[in-house]
């Protein structure tokens, strides 16, 4: 579908929007950046030139706690319209709070369940109930064939997928990889709150995740070597007697790697935590909320013998700004 971008403010206007091909929705709280633009461009690719892309812009009060930044959350509708149109959207639905919740706070809400009480849910009680409630309402209002969400909010994405499955929503949920700035910081509408010094501290979030990823990659390489050419402790000890300290250390490492992934999740956590602890001594300091290595199906911590897909997630405050980030990891991928 082509033509000028349409701005819609009411459910009636949205319902009168003619459908064209498959419809994709990208839900946002505004303050759009390149991460959102990537979601919109991906939506356009998914539905093709004959399809329709709808962007929602709504700062949902239900998912903000009493001491969170609802009042100061950036609202930049004119700029959001420009980003949406430039990325290929056909319409932007930007309703008021009264339009979405005409009777005030809804008495009936979606409950996130046990997964919604972990990590972000433990830090922000009720957050995921409010998020799922508005996502459910917007899915009903926009009636899309597919809905796209960023993987940066990994727990949110997992819960939306769970809700769609459990409640039989007729929509395909598509996750889109996190977009990062050149220095590695994950794009977020809250990044604009960071001054130059705070931003330097905030970079510890992505550096910690990358340190965990690198630790996993290094161990996977050692496991592959151990499987291809097993090394023994006897050879390592012999090398040490000959003064070949570096070769001996390498042989010991390969020999230890023959044990496979046992204990590797803890090593990944430790590598990431080391970076975060250093950042806690910066000025301003990074104040860690959580660092977790979890199963993406239910966001429970993975054990020492875990194999398969996992998510390494972190949340922390720098000054008054709270940031989250995560990366996907694969344990046992060398096998």
CSV table of C-alpha atoms in Angstrom, one decimal:
chain,number,residue,atom,x,y,z
A,1,UNK,CA,0.0,0.0,0.0
A,2,UNK,CA,1.4,3.4,-0.9
A,3,UNK,CA,0.3,7.0,-0.4
A,4,UNK,CA,0.7,9.7,2.3
A,5,UNK,CA,0.9,8.7,5.9
A,6,UNK,CA,-2.4,8.8,7.7
A,7,UNK,CA,-2.7,9.9,11.3
A,8,UNK,CA,-5.5,8.2,13.2
A,9,UNK,CA,-6.5,9.3,16.8
A,10,UNK,CA,-9.7,7.2,17.4
A,11,UNK,CA,-10.7,3.6,17.3
A,12,UNK,CA,-13.5,4.6,14.8
A,13,UNK,CA,-10.9,6.1,12.4
A,14,UNK,CA,-8.8,3.0,12.8
A,15,UNK,CA,-11.7,0.7,12.0
A,16,UNK,CA,-12.5,2.8,8.9
A,17,UNK,CA,-9.0,2.4,7.6
A,18,UNK,CA,-9.3,0.2,4.4
A,19,UNK,CA,-7.3,-3.0,4.6
A,20,UNK,CA,-4.9,-3.7,1.8
A,21,UNK,CA,-3.2,-7.1,1.7
A,22,UNK,CA,-1.7,-8.4,4.9
A,23,UNK,CA,-1.5,-5.9,7.8
A,24,UNK,CA,1.4,-5.6,10.2
A,25,UNK,CA,1.5,-3.6,13.4
A,26,UNK,CA,4.5,-2.1,15.2
A,27,UNK,CA,3.5,-1.0,18.7
A,28,UNK,CA,5.6,1.8,20.3
A,29,UNK,CA,5.4,4.3,23.1
A,30,UNK,CA,6.7,7.0,20.7
A,31,UNK,CA,10.1,8.8,20.9
A,32,UNK,CA,11.0,6.7,17.8
A,33,UNK,CA,14.6,6.0,16.9
A,34,UNK,CA,16.5,3.8,14.5
A,35,UNK,CA,15.4,0.6,16.4
A,36,UNK,CA,11.8,1.5,15.8
A,37,UNK,CA,12.5,2.4,12.2
A,38,UNK,CA,14.1,-1.1,11.7
A,39,UNK,CA,10.9,-2.7,13.1
A,40,UNK,CA,8.8,-0.7,10.6
A,41,UNK,CA,11.1,-1.5,7.7
A,42,UNK,CA,11.0,-5.2,8.6
A,43,UNK,CA,7.2,-5.0,8.8
A,44,UNK,CA,7.1,-3.5,5.3
A,45,UNK,CA,9.4,-6.3,4.0
A,46,UNK,CA,7.1,-8.9,5.6
A,47,UNK,CA,3.8,-7.6,4.1
A,48,UNK,CA,5.3,-6.4,0.8
A,49,UNK,CA,4.4,-3.4,-1.2
A,50,UNK,CA,0.7,-4.4,-1.4
A,51,UNK,CA,0.4,-4.9,2.4
A,52,UNK,CA,-0.3,-2.4,5.1
A,53,UNK,CA,1.9,-1.2,8.0
A,54,UNK,CA,0.3,0.4,11.1
A,55,UNK,CA,2.4,2.0,13.8
A,56,UNK,CA,0.8,2.7,17.2
A,57,UNK,CA,2.1,5.5,19.4
A,58,UNK,CA,0.8,5.3,22.9
A,59,UNK,CA,2.5,5.9,26.3
A,60,UNK,CA,0.6,3.3,28.4
A,61,UNK,CA,0.1,4.5,32.0
A,62,UNK,CA,-0.7,0.9,33.2
A,63,UNK,CA,2.9,-0.3,32.8
A,64,UNK,CA,4.5,2.5,34.8
A,65,UNK,CA,5.0,2.3,38.5
A,66,UNK,CA,4.3,5.1,41.0
A,67,UNK,CA,8.0,6.2,41.1
A,68,UNK,CA,8.8,5.6,37.4
A,69,UNK,CA,9.2,8.1,34.6
A,70,UNK,CA,5.7,8.3,33.1
A,71,UNK,CA,5.5,12.1,33.3
A,72,UNK,CA,8.9,12.7,31.8
A,73,UNK,CA,8.8,10.0,29.2
A,74,UNK,CA,9.5,11.7,25.9
A,75,UNK,CA,6.5,12.6,23.7
A,76,UNK,CA,7.6,13.6,20.2
A,77,UNK,CA,4.7,12.9,17.9
A,78,UNK,CA,5.7,15.1,15.0
A,79,UNK,CA,9.1,13.5,14.9
A,80,UNK,CA,7.5,10.0,15.2
A,81,UNK,CA,5.3,10.7,12.2
A,82,UNK,CA,8.4,11.6,10.2
A,83,UNK,CA,10.3,8.4,11.2
A,84,UNK,CA,7.2,6.3,10.6
A,85,UNK,CA,6.7,7.7,7.1
A,86,UNK,CA,10.4,7.5,6.2
A,87,UNK,CA,10.5,3.8,7.2
A,88,UNK,CA,7.5,2.8,5.2
A,89,UNK,CA,4.4,3.0,7.4
A,90,UNK,CA,1.0,3.6,6.0
A,91,UNK,CA,-0.7,4.9,9.1
A,92,UNK,CA,0.0,5.9,12.7
A,93,UNK,CA,-2.6,5.3,15.4
A,94,UNK,CA,-1.9,7.8,18.2
A,95,UNK,CA,-4.8,7.6,20.6
A,96,UNK,CA,-5.3,9.5,23.9
A,97,UNK,CA,-5.4,7.7,27.2
A,98,UNK,CA,-9.2,8.3,27.3
A,99,UNK,CA,-9.6,6.7,23.9
A,100,UNK,CA,-7.8,3.6,25.0
A,101,UNK,CA,-9.3,3.5,28.5
A,102,UNK,CA,-12.6,5.3,28.1
A,103,UNK,CA,-13.9,4.2,31.5
A,104,UNK,CA,-10.7,5.0,33.3
A,105,UNK,CA,-8.3,2.2,34.5
A,106,UNK,CA,-9.7,-1.1,33.2
A,107,UNK,CA,-11.1,-3.4,35.9
A,108,UNK,CA,-10.3,-6.5,33.8
A,109,UNK,CA,-6.7,-6.9,32.8
A,110,UNK,CA,-4.4,-9.6,31.4
A,111,UNK,CA,-2.3,-11.3,34.1
A,112,UNK,CA,1.3,-12.2,33.1
A,113,UNK,CA,1.5,-15.2,35.3
A,114,UNK,CA,4.7,-16.6,36.9
A,115,UNK,CA,7.0,-15.4,34.1
A,116,UNK,CA,5.8,-11.9,34.6
A,117,UNK,CA,7.0,-12.0,38.2
A,118,UNK,CA,10.7,-12.6,37.3
A,119,UNK,CA,13.5,-10.2,36.5
A,120,UNK,CA,11.7,-7.1,35.1
A,121,UNK,CA,8.5,-8.2,36.8
A,122,UNK,CA,10.2,-8.5,40.2
A,123,UNK,CA,11.7,-5.1,39.9
A,124,UNK,CA,8.5,-3.5,38.4
A,125,UNK,CA,5.5,-5.2,40.0
A,126,UNK,CA,2.4,-5.0,37.7
A,127,UNK,CA,4.5,-3.8,34.7
A,128,UNK,CA,3.8,-6.8,32.6
A,129,UNK,CA,0.1,-7.0,33.4
A,130,UNK,CA,-0.2,-3.4,32.2
A,131,UNK,CA,1.9,-4.1,29.1
A,132,UNK,CA,-0.1,-7.3,28.1
A,133,UNK,CA,-3.4,-5.5,28.7
A,134,UNK,CA,-2.6,-2.7,26.3
A,135,UNK,CA,-1.0,-5.1,23.7
A,136,UNK,CA,-4.2,-7.2,23.8
A,137,UNK,CA,-6.3,-4.1,23.3
A,138,UNK,CA,-4.2,-2.8,20.5
A,139,UNK,CA,-4.2,-6.2,18.8
A,140,UNK,CA,-8.0,-6.1,18.9
A,141,UNK,CA,-8.2,-2.6,17.6
A,142,UNK,CA,-5.6,-2.9,14.8
A,143,UNK,CA,-6.5,-6.5,13.8
A,144,UNK,CA,-3.1,-7.3,12.3
A,145,UNK,CA,-1.9,-10.5,10.6
A,146,UNK,CA,1.5,-10.0,12.2
A,147,UNK,CA,2.9,-7.9,15.0
A,148,UNK,CA,6.6,-7.0,15.3
A,149,UNK,CA,8.5,-6.4,18.5
A,150,UNK,CA,12.1,-5.9,19.3
A,151,UNK,CA,14.2,-8.5,21.0
A,152,UNK,CA,15.8,-5.9,23.2
A,153,UNK,CA,12.7,-6.3,25.4
A,154,UNK,CA,13.2,-10.1,25.5
A,155,UNK,CA,11.0,-10.8,28.4
A,156,UNK,CA,8.2,-8.7,27.0
A,157,UNK,CA,8.5,-10.5,23.7
A,158,UNK,CA,8.3,-13.9,25.4
A,159,UNK,CA,5.2,-12.9,27.4
A,160,UNK,CA,3.5,-11.5,24.3
A,161,UNK,CA,4.2,-14.8,22.5
A,162,UNK,CA,2.8,-16.7,25.5
A,163,UNK,CA,-0.3,-14.6,25.6
A,164,UNK,CA,-1.0,-15.0,21.9
A,165,UNK,CA,-0.6,-18.8,22.2
A,166,UNK,CA,-2.6,-19.2,25.4
A,167,UNK,CA,-5.4,-16.9,24.4
A,168,UNK,CA,-5.6,-17.9,20.7
A,169,UNK,CA,-4.9,-14.5,19.2
A,170,UNK,CA,-5.0,-14.9,15.4
A,171,UNK,CA,-1.7,-13.1,14.8
A,172,UNK,CA,1.9,-14.0,14.1
A,173,UNK,CA,4.4,-12.5,16.5
A,174,UNK,CA,7.8,-11.6,14.9
A,175,UNK,CA,10.9,-10.8,16.9
A,176,UNK,CA,13.4,-8.4,15.4
A,177,UNK,CA,17.1,-8.3,16.5
A,178,UNK,CA,18.3,-5.5,18.8
A,179,UNK,CA,19.7,-2.4,17.0
A,180,UNK,CA,22.8,-0.9,18.6
A,181,UNK,CA,24.7,2.4,18.3
A,182,UNK,CA,28.2,2.3,17.0
A,183,UNK,CA,29.6,2.1,20.5
A,184,UNK,CA,27.4,-0.9,21.3
A,185,UNK,CA,24.8,0.7,23.4
A,186,UNK,CA,21.3,-0.7,22.6
A,187,UNK,CA,19.0,1.9,21.1
A,188,UNK,CA,16.4,3.1,23.6
A,189,UNK,CA,14.2,6.1,24.0
A,190,UNK,CA,15.7,6.6,27.4
A,191,UNK,CA,19.3,7.0,26.0
A,192,UNK,CA,18.5,10.7,25.5
A,193,UNK,CA,18.5,11.1,29.3
A,194,UNK,CA,22.2,10.2,29.5
A,195,UNK,CA,24.9,12.9,29.6
A,196,UNK,CA,28.3,12.1,28.1
A,197,UNK,CA,29.8,10.8,31.4
A,198,UNK,CA,26.7,8.7,32.2
A,199,UNK,CA,26.8,7.3,28.7
A,200,UNK,CA,30.4,6.0,29.2
A,201,UNK,CA,29.2,4.2,32.4
A,202,UNK,CA,26.1,2.8,30.6
A,203,UNK,CA,28.3,1.2,28.0
A,204,UNK,CA,29.2,-1.4,30.6
A,205,UNK,CA,25.8,-3.1,30.0
A,206,UNK,CA,26.6,-4.1,26.4
A,207,UNK,CA,30.3,-4.8,27.3
A,208,UNK,CA,29.2,-7.2,30.0
A,209,UNK,CA,27.0,-9.1,27.6
A,210,UNK,CA,29.7,-9.3,25.0
A,211,UNK,CA,32.2,-10.5,27.6
A,212,UNK,CA,29.8,-13.3,28.5
A,213,UNK,CA,29.3,-14.1,24.8
A,214,UNK,CA,33.1,-14.1,24.3
A,215,UNK,CA,33.6,-16.4,27.2
A,216,UNK,CA,31.1,-18.9,25.8
A,217,UNK,CA,32.7,-18.7,22.3
A,218,UNK,CA,36.2,-19.3,23.8
A,219,UNK,CA,35.0,-22.3,25.7
A,220,UNK,CA,33.1,-23.7,22.7
A,221,UNK,CA,36.4,-23.4,20.7
A,222,UNK,CA,38.3,-25.3,23.4
A,223,UNK,CA,35.6,-28.0,23.5
A,224,UNK,CA,35.9,-28.4,19.8
A,225,UNK,CA,39.7,-28.9,20.1
A,226,UNK,CA,39.2,-31.4,22.9
A,227,UNK,CA,36.9,-33.4,20.8
A,228,UNK,CA,39.2,-33.3,17.7
A,229,UNK,CA,42.4,-34.0,19.6
A,230,UNK,CA,41.9,-34.9,23.2
A,231,UNK,CA,44.6,-33.6,25.5
A,232,UNK,CA,45.6,-35.2,28.8
A,233,UNK,CA,46.7,-33.8,32.1
A,234,UNK,CA,49.8,-35.9,31.8
A,235,UNK,CA,50.9,-34.1,28.7
A,236,UNK,CA,50.2,-30.8,30.3
A,237,UNK,CA,52.3,-31.7,33.3
A,238,UNK,CA,55.2,-32.9,31.1
A,239,UNK,CA,55.1,-29.6,29.2
A,240,UNK,CA,55.3,-27.7,32.5
A,241,UNK,CA,58.4,-29.6,33.6
A,242,UNK,CA,60.0,-28.6,30.4
A,243,UNK,CA,59.3,-25.0,31.1
A,244,UNK,CA,56.7,-24.7,28.4
A,245,UNK,CA,54.3,-22.8,30.7
A,246,UNK,CA,52.1,-21.3,28.0
A,247,UNK,CA,51.8,-24.6,26.1
A,248,UNK,CA,51.1,-26.4,29.4
A,249,UNK,CA,48.3,-23.9,30.3
A,250,UNK,CA,46.8,-24.4,26.9
A,251,UNK,CA,46.9,-28.2,27.2
A,252,UNK,CA,45.3,-28.0,30.6
A,253,UNK,CA,42.6,-25.8,29.3
A,254,UNK,CA,41.9,-28.2,26.4
A,255,UNK,CA,41.9,-31.1,28.7
A,256,UNK,CA,39.4,-29.4,31.1
A,257,UNK,CA,37.2,-28.6,28.1
A,258,UNK,CA,36.8,-32.2,27.3
A,259,UNK,CA,34.2,-32.2,30.1
A,260,UNK,CA,31.9,-30.3,27.9
A,261,UNK,CA,29.5,-27.5,29.1
A,262,UNK,CA,29.3,-28.3,32.8
A,263,UNK,CA,29.8,-25.1,34.7
A,264,UNK,CA,29.9,-23.0,31.6
A,265,UNK,CA,26.8,-20.9,32.4
A,266,UNK,CA,28.4,-19.9,35.7
A,267,UNK,CA,31.6,-18.9,33.8
A,268,UNK,CA,29.5,-16.8,31.4
A,269,UNK,CA,27.8,-15.0,34.3
A,270,UNK,CA,31.1,-14.4,36.0
A,271,UNK,CA,32.6,-12.9,32.9
A,272,UNK,CA,29.7,-10.5,32.5
A,273,UNK,CA,29.6,-9.7,36.2
A,274,UNK,CA,33.2,-8.7,36.3
A,275,UNK,CA,32.6,-5.9,33.8
A,276,UNK,CA,29.5,-4.7,35.7
A,277,UNK,CA,31.4,-4.7,39.0
A,278,UNK,CA,34.1,-2.5,37.5
A,279,UNK,CA,31.5,-0.1,36.2
A,280,UNK,CA,30.1,0.1,39.7
A,281,UNK,CA,33.3,1.9,40.7
A,282,UNK,CA,32.9,4.5,38.0
A,283,UNK,CA,31.6,8.0,38.5
A,284,UNK,CA,28.7,8.1,38.1
A,285,UNK,CA,28.5,4.4,39.1
A,286,UNK,CA,26.5,1.7,37.5
A,287,UNK,CA,23.9,0.4,40.0
A,288,UNK,CA,23.1,-3.2,39.0
A,289,UNK,CA,19.5,-4.3,39.2
A,290,UNK,CA,20.0,-7.9,37.9
A,291,UNK,CA,22.3,-10.0,35.7
A,292,UNK,CA,20.6,-13.2,34.7
A,293,UNK,CA,21.2,-16.1,32.3
A,294,UNK,CA,17.8,-17.6,31.6
A,295,UNK,CA,15.8,-20.0,29.5
A,296,UNK,CA,13.9,-17.9,26.9
A,297,UNK,CA,10.8,-20.0,27.3
A,298,UNK,CA,10.0,-19.1,30.9
A,299,UNK,CA,12.9,-16.8,32.1
A,300,UNK,CA,14.0,-19.2,34.8
A,301,UNK,CA,17.8,-19.4,35.5
A,302,UNK,CA,19.7,-22.0,33.6
A,303,UNK,CA,21.7,-24.7,35.5
A,304,UNK,CA,25.3,-25.7,35.2
A,305,UNK,CA,24.6,-28.4,32.7
A,306,UNK,CA,22.3,-26.4,30.5
A,307,UNK,CA,22.4,-26.8,26.7
A,308,UNK,CA,20.3,-25.0,24.1
A,309,UNK,CA,19.2,-21.4,23.6
A,310,UNK,CA,19.5,-18.9,26.5
A,311,UNK,CA,19.2,-15.2,27.1
A,312,UNK,CA,21.9,-13.2,29.0
A,313,UNK,CA,20.0,-10.2,30.4
A,314,UNK,CA,21.0,-7.2,32.4
A,315,UNK,CA,19.3,-4.2,34.0
A,316,UNK,CA,20.9,-1.3,35.8
A,317,UNK,CA,20.6,2.4,36.7
A,318,UNK,CA,23.0,5.1,35.7
A,319,UNK,CA,22.1,8.2,37.5
A,320,UNK,CA,18.3,8.4,37.3
A,321,UNK,CA,18.1,6.4,34.1
A,322,UNK,CA,17.2,2.7,34.1
A,323,UNK,CA,18.4,0.7,31.1
A,324,UNK,CA,18.0,-2.9,30.0
A,325,UNK,CA,19.8,-5.1,27.5
A,326,UNK,CA,20.2,-8.7,26.5
A,327,UNK,CA,21.8,-11.0,24.0
A,328,UNK,CA,20.8,-14.5,22.9
A,329,UNK,CA,23.4,-17.3,23.5
A,330,UNK,CA,23.6,-21.0,22.4
A,331,UNK,CA,25.1,-23.5,24.7
A,332,UNK,CA,26.4,-26.7,23.2
A,333,UNK,CA,26.6,-25.2,19.7
A,334,UNK,CA,30.0,-26.6,19.1
A,335,UNK,CA,28.7,-30.2,19.2
